[in-house]
Tab-separated table of C-alpha atoms in Angstrom:
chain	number	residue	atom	x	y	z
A	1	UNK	CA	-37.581	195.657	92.039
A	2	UNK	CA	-40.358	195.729	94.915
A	3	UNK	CA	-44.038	196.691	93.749
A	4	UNK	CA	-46.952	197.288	95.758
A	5	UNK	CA	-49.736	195.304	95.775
A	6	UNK	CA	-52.527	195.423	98.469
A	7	UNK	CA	-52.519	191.781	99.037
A	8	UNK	CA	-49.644	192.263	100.981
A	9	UNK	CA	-51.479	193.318	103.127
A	10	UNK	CA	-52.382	189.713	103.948
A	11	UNK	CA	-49.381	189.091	104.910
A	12	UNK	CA	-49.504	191.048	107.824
A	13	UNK	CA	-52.477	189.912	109.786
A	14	UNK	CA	-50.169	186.575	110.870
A	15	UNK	CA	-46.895	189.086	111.581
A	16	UNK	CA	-47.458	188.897	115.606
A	17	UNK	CA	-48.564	185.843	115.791
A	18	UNK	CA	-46.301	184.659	114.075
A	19	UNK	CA	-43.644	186.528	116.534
A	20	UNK	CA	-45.069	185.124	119.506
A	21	UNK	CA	-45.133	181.755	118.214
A	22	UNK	CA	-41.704	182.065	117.436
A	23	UNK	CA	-40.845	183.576	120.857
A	24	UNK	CA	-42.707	180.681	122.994
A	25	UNK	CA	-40.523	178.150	121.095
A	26	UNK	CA	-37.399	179.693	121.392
A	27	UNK	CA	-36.896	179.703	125.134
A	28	UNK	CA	-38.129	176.365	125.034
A	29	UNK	CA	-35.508	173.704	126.392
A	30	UNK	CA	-37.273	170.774	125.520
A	31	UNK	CA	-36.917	170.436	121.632
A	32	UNK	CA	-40.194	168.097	121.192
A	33	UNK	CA	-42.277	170.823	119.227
A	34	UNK	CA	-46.114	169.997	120.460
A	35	UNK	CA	-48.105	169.099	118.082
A	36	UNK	CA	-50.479	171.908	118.501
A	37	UNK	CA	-47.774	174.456	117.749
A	38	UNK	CA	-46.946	172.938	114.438
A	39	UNK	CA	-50.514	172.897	113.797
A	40	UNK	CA	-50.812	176.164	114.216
A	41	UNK	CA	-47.562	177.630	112.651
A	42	UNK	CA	-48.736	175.653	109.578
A	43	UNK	CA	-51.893	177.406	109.220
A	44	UNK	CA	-50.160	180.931	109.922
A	45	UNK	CA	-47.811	179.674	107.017
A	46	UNK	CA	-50.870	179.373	104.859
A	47	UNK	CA	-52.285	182.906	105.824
A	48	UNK	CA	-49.422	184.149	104.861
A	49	UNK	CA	-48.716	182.629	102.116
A	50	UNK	CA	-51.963	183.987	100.192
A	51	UNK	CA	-50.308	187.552	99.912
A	52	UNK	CA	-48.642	186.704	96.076
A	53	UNK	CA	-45.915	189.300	94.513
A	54	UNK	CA	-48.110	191.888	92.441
A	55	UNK	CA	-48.611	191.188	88.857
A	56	UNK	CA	-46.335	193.385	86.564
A	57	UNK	CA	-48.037	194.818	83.556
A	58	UNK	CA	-46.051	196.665	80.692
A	59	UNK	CA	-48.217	199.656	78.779
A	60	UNK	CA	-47.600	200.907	75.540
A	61	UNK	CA	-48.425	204.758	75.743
A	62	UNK	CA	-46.128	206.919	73.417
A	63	UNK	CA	-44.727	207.148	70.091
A	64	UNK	CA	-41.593	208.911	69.458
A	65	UNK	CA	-40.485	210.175	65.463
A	66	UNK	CA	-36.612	209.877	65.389
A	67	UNK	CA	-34.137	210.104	62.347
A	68	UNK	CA	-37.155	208.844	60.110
A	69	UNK	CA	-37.893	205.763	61.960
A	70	UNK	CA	-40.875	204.835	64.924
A	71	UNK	CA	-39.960	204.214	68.488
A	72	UNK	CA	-42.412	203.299	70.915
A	73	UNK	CA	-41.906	203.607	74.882
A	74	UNK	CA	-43.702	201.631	77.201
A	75	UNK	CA	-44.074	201.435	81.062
A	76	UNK	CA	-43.624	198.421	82.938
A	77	UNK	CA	-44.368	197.568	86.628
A	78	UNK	CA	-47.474	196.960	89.394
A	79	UNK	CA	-50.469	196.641	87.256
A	80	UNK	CA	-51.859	198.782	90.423
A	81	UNK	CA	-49.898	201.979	89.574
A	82	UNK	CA	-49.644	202.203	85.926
A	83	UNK	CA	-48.957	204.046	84.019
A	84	UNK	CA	-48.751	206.858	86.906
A	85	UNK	CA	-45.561	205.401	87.764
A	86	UNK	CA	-43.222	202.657	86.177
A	87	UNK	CA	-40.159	201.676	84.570
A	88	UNK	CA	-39.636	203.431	80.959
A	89	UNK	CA	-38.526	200.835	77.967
A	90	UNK	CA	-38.078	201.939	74.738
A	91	UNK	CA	-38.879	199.749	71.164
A	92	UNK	CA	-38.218	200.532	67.422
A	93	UNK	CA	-40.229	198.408	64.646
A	94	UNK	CA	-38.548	197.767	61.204
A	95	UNK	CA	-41.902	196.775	59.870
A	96	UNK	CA	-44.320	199.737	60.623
A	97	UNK	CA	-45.747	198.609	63.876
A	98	UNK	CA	-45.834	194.791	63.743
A	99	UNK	CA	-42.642	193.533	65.279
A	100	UNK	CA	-40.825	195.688	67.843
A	101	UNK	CA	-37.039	195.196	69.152
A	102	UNK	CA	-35.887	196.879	72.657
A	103	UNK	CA	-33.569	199.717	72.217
A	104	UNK	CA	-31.151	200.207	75.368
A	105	UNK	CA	-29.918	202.097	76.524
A	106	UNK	CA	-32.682	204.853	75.253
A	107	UNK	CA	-31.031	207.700	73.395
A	108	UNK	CA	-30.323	211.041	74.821
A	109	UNK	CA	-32.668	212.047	71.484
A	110	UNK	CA	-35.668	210.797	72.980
A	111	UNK	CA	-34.977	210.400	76.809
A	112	UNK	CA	-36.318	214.169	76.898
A	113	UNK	CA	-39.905	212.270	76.321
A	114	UNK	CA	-40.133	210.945	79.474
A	115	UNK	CA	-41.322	213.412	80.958
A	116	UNK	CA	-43.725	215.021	78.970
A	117	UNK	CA	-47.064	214.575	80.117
A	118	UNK	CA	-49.596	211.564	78.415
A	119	UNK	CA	-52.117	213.839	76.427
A	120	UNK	CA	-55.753	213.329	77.065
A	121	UNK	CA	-57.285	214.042	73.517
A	122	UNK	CA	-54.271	213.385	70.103
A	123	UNK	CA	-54.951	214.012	66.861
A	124	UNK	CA	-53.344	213.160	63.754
A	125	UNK	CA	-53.497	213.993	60.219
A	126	UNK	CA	-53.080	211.845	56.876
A	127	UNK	CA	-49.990	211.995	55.354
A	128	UNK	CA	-50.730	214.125	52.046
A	129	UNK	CA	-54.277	214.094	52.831
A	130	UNK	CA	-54.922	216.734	55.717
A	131	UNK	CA	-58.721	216.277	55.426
A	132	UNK	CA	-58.605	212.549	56.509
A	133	UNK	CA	-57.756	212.835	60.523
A	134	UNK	CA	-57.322	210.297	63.152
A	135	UNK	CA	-58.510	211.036	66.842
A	136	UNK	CA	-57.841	209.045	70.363
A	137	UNK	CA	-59.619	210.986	73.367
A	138	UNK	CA	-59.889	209.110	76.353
A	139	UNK	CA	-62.613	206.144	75.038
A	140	UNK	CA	-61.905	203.089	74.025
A	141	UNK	CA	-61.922	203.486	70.491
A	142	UNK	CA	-60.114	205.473	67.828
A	143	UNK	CA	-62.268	207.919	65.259
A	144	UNK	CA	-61.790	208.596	62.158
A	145	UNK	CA	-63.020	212.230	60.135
A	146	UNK	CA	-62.662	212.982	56.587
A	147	UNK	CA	-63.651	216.346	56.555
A	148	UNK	CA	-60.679	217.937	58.140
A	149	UNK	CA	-62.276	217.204	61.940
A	150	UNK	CA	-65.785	218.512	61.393
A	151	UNK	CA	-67.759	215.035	61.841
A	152	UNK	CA	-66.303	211.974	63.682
A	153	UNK	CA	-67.235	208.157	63.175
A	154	UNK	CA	-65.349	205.421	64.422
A	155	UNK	CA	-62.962	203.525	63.103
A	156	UNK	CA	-61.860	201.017	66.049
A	157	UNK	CA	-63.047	199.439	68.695
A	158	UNK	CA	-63.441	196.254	70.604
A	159	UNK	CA	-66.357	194.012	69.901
A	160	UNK	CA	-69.580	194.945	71.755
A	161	UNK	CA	-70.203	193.079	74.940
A	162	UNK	CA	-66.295	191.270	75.525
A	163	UNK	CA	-64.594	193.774	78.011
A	164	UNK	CA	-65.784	191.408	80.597
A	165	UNK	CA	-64.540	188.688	78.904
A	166	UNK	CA	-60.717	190.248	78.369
A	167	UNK	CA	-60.634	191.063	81.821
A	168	UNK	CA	-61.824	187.574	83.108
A	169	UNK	CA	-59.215	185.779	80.388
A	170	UNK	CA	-56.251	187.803	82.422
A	171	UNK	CA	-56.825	184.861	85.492
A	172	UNK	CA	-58.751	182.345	83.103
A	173	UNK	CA	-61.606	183.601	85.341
A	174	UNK	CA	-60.699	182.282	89.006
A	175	UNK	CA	-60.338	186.046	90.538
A	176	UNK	CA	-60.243	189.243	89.616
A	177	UNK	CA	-57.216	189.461	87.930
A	178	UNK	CA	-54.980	192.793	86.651
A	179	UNK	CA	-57.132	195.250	84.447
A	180	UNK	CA	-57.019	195.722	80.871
A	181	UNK	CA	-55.931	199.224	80.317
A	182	UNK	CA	-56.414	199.774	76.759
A	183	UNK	CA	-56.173	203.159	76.586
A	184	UNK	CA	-55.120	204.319	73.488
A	185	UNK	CA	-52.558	206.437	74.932
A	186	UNK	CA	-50.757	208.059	71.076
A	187	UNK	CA	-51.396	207.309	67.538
A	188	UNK	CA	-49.172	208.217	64.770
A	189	UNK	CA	-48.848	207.355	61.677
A	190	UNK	CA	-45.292	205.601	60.103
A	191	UNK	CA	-42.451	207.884	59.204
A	192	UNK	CA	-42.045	206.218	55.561
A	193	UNK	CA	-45.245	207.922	54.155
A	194	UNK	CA	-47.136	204.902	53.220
A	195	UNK	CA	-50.322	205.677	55.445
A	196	UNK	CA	-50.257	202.847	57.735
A	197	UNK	CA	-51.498	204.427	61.356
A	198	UNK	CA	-50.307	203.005	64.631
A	199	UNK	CA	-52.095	203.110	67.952
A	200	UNK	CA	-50.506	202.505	71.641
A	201	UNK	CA	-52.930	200.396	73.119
A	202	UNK	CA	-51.919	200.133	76.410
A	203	UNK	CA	-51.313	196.230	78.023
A	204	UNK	CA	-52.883	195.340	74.327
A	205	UNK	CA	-50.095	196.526	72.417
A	206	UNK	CA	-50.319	198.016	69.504
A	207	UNK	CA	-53.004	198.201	67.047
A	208	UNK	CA	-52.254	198.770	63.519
A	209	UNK	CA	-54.042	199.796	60.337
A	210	UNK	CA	-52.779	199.142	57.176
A	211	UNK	CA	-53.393	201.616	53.769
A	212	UNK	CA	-56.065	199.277	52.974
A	213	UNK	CA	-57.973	199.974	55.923
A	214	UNK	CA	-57.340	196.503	58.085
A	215	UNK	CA	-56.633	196.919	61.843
A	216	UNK	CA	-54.212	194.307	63.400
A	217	UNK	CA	-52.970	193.852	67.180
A	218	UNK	CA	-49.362	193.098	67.849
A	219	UNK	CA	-47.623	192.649	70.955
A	220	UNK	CA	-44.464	194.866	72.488
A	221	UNK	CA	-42.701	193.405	75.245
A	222	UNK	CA	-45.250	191.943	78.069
A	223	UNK	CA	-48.291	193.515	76.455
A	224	UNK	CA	-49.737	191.882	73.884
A	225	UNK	CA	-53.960	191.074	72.650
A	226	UNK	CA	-56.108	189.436	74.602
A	227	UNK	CA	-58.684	187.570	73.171
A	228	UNK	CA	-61.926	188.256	72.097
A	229	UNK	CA	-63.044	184.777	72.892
A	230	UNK	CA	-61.620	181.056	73.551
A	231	UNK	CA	-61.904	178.284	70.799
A	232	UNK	CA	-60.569	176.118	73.329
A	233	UNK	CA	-63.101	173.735	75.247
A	234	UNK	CA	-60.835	173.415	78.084
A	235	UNK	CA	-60.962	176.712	79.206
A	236	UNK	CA	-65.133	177.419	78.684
A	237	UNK	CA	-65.371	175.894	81.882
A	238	UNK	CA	-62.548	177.617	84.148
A	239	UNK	CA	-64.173	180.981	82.654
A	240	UNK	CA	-67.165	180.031	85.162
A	241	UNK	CA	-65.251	179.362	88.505
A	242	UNK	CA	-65.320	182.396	89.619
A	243	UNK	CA	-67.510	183.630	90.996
A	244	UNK	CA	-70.386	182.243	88.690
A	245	UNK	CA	-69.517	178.762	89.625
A	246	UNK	CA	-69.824	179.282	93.407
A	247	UNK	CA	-73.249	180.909	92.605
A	248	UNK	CA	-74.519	178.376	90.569
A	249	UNK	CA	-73.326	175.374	92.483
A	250	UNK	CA	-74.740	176.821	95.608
A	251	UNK	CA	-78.423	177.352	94.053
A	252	UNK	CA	-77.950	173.765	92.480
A	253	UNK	CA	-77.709	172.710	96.013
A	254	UNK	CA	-81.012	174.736	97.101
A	255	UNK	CA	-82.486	173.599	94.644
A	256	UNK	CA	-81.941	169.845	95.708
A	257	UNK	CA	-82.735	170.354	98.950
A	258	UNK	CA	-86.381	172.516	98.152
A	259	UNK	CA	-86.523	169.679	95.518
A	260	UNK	CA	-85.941	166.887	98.052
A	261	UNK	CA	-88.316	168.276	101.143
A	262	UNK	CA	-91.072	168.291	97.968
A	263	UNK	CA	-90.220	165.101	97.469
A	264	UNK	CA	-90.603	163.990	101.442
A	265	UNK	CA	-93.798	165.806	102.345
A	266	UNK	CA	-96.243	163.959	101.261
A	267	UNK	CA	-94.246	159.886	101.602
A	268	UNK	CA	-93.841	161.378	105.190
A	269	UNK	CA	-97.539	162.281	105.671
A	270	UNK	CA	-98.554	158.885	104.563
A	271	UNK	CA	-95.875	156.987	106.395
A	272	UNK	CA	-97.453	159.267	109.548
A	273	UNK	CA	-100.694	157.780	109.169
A	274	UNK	CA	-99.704	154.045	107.694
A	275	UNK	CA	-96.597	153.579	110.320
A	276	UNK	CA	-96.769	156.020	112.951
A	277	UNK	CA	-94.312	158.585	114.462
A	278	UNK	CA	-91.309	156.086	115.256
A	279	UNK	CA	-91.073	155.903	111.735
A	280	UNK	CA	-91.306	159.425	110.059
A	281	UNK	CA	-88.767	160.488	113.100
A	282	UNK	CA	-86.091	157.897	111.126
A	283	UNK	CA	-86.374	159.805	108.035
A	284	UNK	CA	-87.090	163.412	109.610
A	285	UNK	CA	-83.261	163.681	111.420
A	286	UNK	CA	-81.400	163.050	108.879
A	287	UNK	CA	-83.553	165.572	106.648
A	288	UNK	CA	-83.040	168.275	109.419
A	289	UNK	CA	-79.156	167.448	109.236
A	290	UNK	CA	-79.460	167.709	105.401
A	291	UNK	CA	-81.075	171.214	105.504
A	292	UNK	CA	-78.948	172.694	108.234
A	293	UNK	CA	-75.659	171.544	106.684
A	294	UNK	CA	-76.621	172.809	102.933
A	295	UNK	CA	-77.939	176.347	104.428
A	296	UNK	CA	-74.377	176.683	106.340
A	297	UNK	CA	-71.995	175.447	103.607
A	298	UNK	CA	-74.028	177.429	100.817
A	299	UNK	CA	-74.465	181.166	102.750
A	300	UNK	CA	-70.830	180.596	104.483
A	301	UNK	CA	-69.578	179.884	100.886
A	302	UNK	CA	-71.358	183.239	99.392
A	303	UNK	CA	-70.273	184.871	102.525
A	304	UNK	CA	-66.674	183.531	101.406
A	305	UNK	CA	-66.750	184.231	98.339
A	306	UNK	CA	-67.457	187.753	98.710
A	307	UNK	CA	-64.660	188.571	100.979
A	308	UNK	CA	-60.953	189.313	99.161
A	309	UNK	CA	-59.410	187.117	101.913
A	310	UNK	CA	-62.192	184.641	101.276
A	311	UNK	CA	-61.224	184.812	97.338
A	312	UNK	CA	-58.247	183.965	98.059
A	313	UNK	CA	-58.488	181.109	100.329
A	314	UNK	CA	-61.326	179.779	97.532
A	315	UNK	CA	-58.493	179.893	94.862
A	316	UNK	CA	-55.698	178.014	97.245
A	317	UNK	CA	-58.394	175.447	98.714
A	318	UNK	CA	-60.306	174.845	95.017
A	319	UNK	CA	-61.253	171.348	95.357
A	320	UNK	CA	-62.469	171.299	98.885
A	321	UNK	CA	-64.672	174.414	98.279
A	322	UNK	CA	-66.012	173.150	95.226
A	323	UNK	CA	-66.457	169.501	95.948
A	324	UNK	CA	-66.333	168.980	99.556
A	325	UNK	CA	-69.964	170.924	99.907
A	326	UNK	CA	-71.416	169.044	96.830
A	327	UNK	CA	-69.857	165.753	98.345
A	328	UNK	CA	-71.414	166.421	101.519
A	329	UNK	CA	-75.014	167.483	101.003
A	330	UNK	CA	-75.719	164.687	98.465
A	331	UNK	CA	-74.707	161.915	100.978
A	332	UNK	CA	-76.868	163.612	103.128
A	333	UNK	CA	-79.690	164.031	100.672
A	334	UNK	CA	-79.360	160.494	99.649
A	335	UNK	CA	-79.341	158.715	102.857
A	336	UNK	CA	-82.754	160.668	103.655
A	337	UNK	CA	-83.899	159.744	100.210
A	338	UNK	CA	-83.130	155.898	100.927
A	339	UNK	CA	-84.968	155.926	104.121
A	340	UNK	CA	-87.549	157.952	102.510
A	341	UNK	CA	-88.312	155.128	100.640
A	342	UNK	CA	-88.643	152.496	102.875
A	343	UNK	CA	-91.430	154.654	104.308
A	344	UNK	CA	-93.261	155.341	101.041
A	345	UNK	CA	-96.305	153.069	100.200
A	346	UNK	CA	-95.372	153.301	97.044
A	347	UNK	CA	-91.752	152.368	96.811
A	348	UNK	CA	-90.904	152.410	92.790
A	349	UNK	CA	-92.863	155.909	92.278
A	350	UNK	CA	-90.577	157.121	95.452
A	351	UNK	CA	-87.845	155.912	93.482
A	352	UNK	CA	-88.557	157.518	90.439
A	353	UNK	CA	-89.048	160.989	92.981
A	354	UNK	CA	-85.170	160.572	93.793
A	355	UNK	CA	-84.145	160.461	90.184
A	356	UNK	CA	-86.163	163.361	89.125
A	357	UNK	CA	-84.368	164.990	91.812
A	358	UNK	CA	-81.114	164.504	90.907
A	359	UNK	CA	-82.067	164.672	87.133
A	360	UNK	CA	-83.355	167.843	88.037
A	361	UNK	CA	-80.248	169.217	89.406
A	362	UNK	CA	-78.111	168.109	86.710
A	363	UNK	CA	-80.106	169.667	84.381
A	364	UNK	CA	-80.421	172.999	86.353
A	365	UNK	CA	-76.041	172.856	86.637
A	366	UNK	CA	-75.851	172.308	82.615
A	367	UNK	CA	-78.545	174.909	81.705
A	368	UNK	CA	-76.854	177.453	83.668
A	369	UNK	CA	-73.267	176.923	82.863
A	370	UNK	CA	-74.323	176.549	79.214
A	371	UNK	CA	-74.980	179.933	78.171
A	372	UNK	CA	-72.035	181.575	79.969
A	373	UNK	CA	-70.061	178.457	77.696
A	374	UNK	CA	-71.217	180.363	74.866
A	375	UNK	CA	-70.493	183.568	76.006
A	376	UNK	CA	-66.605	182.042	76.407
A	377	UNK	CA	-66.877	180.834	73.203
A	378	UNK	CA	-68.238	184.336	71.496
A	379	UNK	CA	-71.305	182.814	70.187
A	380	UNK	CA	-73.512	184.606	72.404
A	381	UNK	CA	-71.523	188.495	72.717
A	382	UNK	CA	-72.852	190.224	75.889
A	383	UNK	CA	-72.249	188.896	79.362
A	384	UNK	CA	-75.972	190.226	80.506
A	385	UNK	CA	-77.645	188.293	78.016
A	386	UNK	CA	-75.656	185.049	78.610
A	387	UNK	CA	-76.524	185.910	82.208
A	388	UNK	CA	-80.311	186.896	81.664
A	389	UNK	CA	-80.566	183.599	79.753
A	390	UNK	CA	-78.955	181.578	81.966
A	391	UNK	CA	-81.504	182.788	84.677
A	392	UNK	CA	-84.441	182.166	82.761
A	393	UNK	CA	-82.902	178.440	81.955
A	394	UNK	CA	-82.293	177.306	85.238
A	395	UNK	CA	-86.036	178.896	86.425
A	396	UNK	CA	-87.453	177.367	84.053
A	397	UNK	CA	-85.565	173.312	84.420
A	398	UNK	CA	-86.182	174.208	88.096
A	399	UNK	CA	-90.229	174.681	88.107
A	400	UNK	CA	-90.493	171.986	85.913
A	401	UNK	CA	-88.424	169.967	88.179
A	402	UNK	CA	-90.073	170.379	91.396
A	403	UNK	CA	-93.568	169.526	89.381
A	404	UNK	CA	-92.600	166.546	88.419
A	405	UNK	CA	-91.190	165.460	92.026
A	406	UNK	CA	-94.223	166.587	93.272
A	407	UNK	CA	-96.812	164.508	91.333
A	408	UNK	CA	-94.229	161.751	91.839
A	409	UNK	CA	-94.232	161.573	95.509
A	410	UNK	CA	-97.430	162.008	95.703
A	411	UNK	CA	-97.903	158.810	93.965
A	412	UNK	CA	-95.631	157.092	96.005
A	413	UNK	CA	-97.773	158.271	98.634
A	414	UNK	CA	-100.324	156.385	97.815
């Protein structure tokens, strides 16, 4: 089936020149393609290749009651139009709600559901107990009475502070990926009488809760739980890629260069006076290249990063636009460092200066990523705290950095 996705639209920005390419080469006698043309029909290739087929969701959003057994219909198709529009597949569960079969075609019996509207506010009453009621309304969360709907607590709901985190799990946190929709959409409760109540929970399946009062989350077709949080080590990490990662490798790299000119000032002013301006100038180009090229990479990167095109090219290129900037500034931090040091008086305490600048940096990389590695890992619940804390971390290694750089150069000042 097609599906819409507005990436597409990607596809066209290289459609005409793409044509005219294509046009210039066909009336072409001489077969030798240039080398130029190749060059650029392989990066129009690229453009175009970023615009990906949609990702299909499936929803579960109604329960039907038929000849004393559950059927659940779902809608399946672009995660950008559901459940407004989709394709209608129908389930039955022999187990009240925790394994589901597909039913097709879907019987005559319950194709007349399709098109009744999805309700906004459903409410359903214990079997045998009309007091106890069961409530979705639009929230995220089902409630609970048990005085026949005067007072409402809540029964369900997902743990406090990990929306973020289901969303970012969808794309193991590289782009935005496909929303959670978790509704709930129905609740009923099983046709055999024995209490347990069943709620559609959209791309999350369907949540159950047993007569003892436990909730479960089972998967129908494509739509199944997401995860609360990651046990897994290997995936802390790619939770931060995006766009986290870009942030916090770009300020790394500010920081190294802020670090590094505190670092130069005063070996500079010393070499000024001890060896004159012949010298200095050898150590003063390369720090000028140093600070132009980390300003460029870092705000073109943001400036990147920002940008839905520029998302996308981030994903397809991920090792240049992670490493190459990194790769870059440090050779060109380093070789100023080196001939830094041939200025200083002090050539050991200049030396110690360029370690506490890269220790500095390392430190300010791990103390950032580390409490957004907890947040992954569901230690630490809210994404604003991990965040607030990873701020105050990285302010905090980076003061206490450029302090110790400081009193450092100055002693290799002399």
């Amino acid at each position: 089936s097609i599906l819409p996705d507005p990436t597409d639209l990607l596809a066209l920005v290289v459609l005409w020149p793409a044509w005219r390419l294509w046009r210039a080469q066909a009336g072409r006698t001489h077969r030798g393609t240039p080398v130029r043309a190749g060059l650029v029909a392989l990066m129009l290739a690229g453009l175009a290749g970023i615009a990906t087929s949609p990702p299909v969701q499936e929803l579960a959003v109604r329960f039907v009651v038929a000849e004393n057994e559950l059927y659940l219909l779902t809608k399946s198709g672009s995660a950008y139009e559901l459940p407004e529009r989709g394709v209608w597949r129908l389930y039955r569960t022999p187990d009240n709600g925790r394994t589901w079969t597909p039913v097709d075609p879907i019987p005559p019996s319950i194709a007349g559901e399709l098109d009744r509207p999805l309700q906004p506010e459903v409410v359903v009453e214990q079997p045998g107990n009309p007091q106890v009621q069961y409530r979705i309304r639009g929230e995220e969360r089902v409630e609970y009475s048990e005085d026949g709907g005067q007072t409402w607590r809540t029964a369900w709901e997902s743990p406090a502070g990990r929306r973020r985190f289901m969303e970012r799990y969808q794309t193991a946190g590289l782009l935005p990926g496909p929303p959670v929709k978790l509704g709930p959409y129905d609740l009923a409760f099983t046709p055999d009488g024995s209490g347990t109540l069943v709620v559609a929970a959209g791309t999350e399946g369907v949540l159950v809760r047993s007569p003892a009062g436990e909730w479960s989350r089972h998967a129908v077709g494509m739509a199944g739980p997401t995860p609360f949080s990651t046990p897994y080590p290997s995936q802390w990490l790619s939770m931060l890629l995006f766009p986290e990662g870009l942030l916090l490798v770009g300020f790394a790299i500010l920081v190294a260069l802020v670090l590094s000119v505190i670092g130069w000032v005063p070996i500079l002013r010393a070499g000024w006076r001890a060896q004159g301006r012949q010298a200095v100038m050898r150590v003063l180009r390369p720090a000028l290249v140093s600070v132009v090229l980390a300003l460029v990479l870092v705000i073109g990167g943001y400036v990147l990063s920002t940008t839905r095109v520029g998302g996308n090219i981030a994903l397809i290129l991920l090792f240049a636009v992670f490493l190459l900037p990194p790769v870059l500034i440090a050779f060109a931090l380093v070789y100023t460092w080196s001939r830094a040091i041939r200025v200083a008086q002090n050539k050991a305490e200049a030396a110690r200066s360029r370690r506490g600048c890269v220790g500095t940096t390392v430190a300010l990389l791990v103390a950032g990523a580390l409490p957004f590695v907890l947040w992954a890992a569901g230690i630490v619940s809210r994404y604003s705290f991990a965040a607030l804390v990873a701020v105050a971390f990285t302010l905090a290694v980076t003061v206490a950095g450029a302090v110790r750089v400081y009193r450092l150069s100055r002693a290799a000042a002399g």
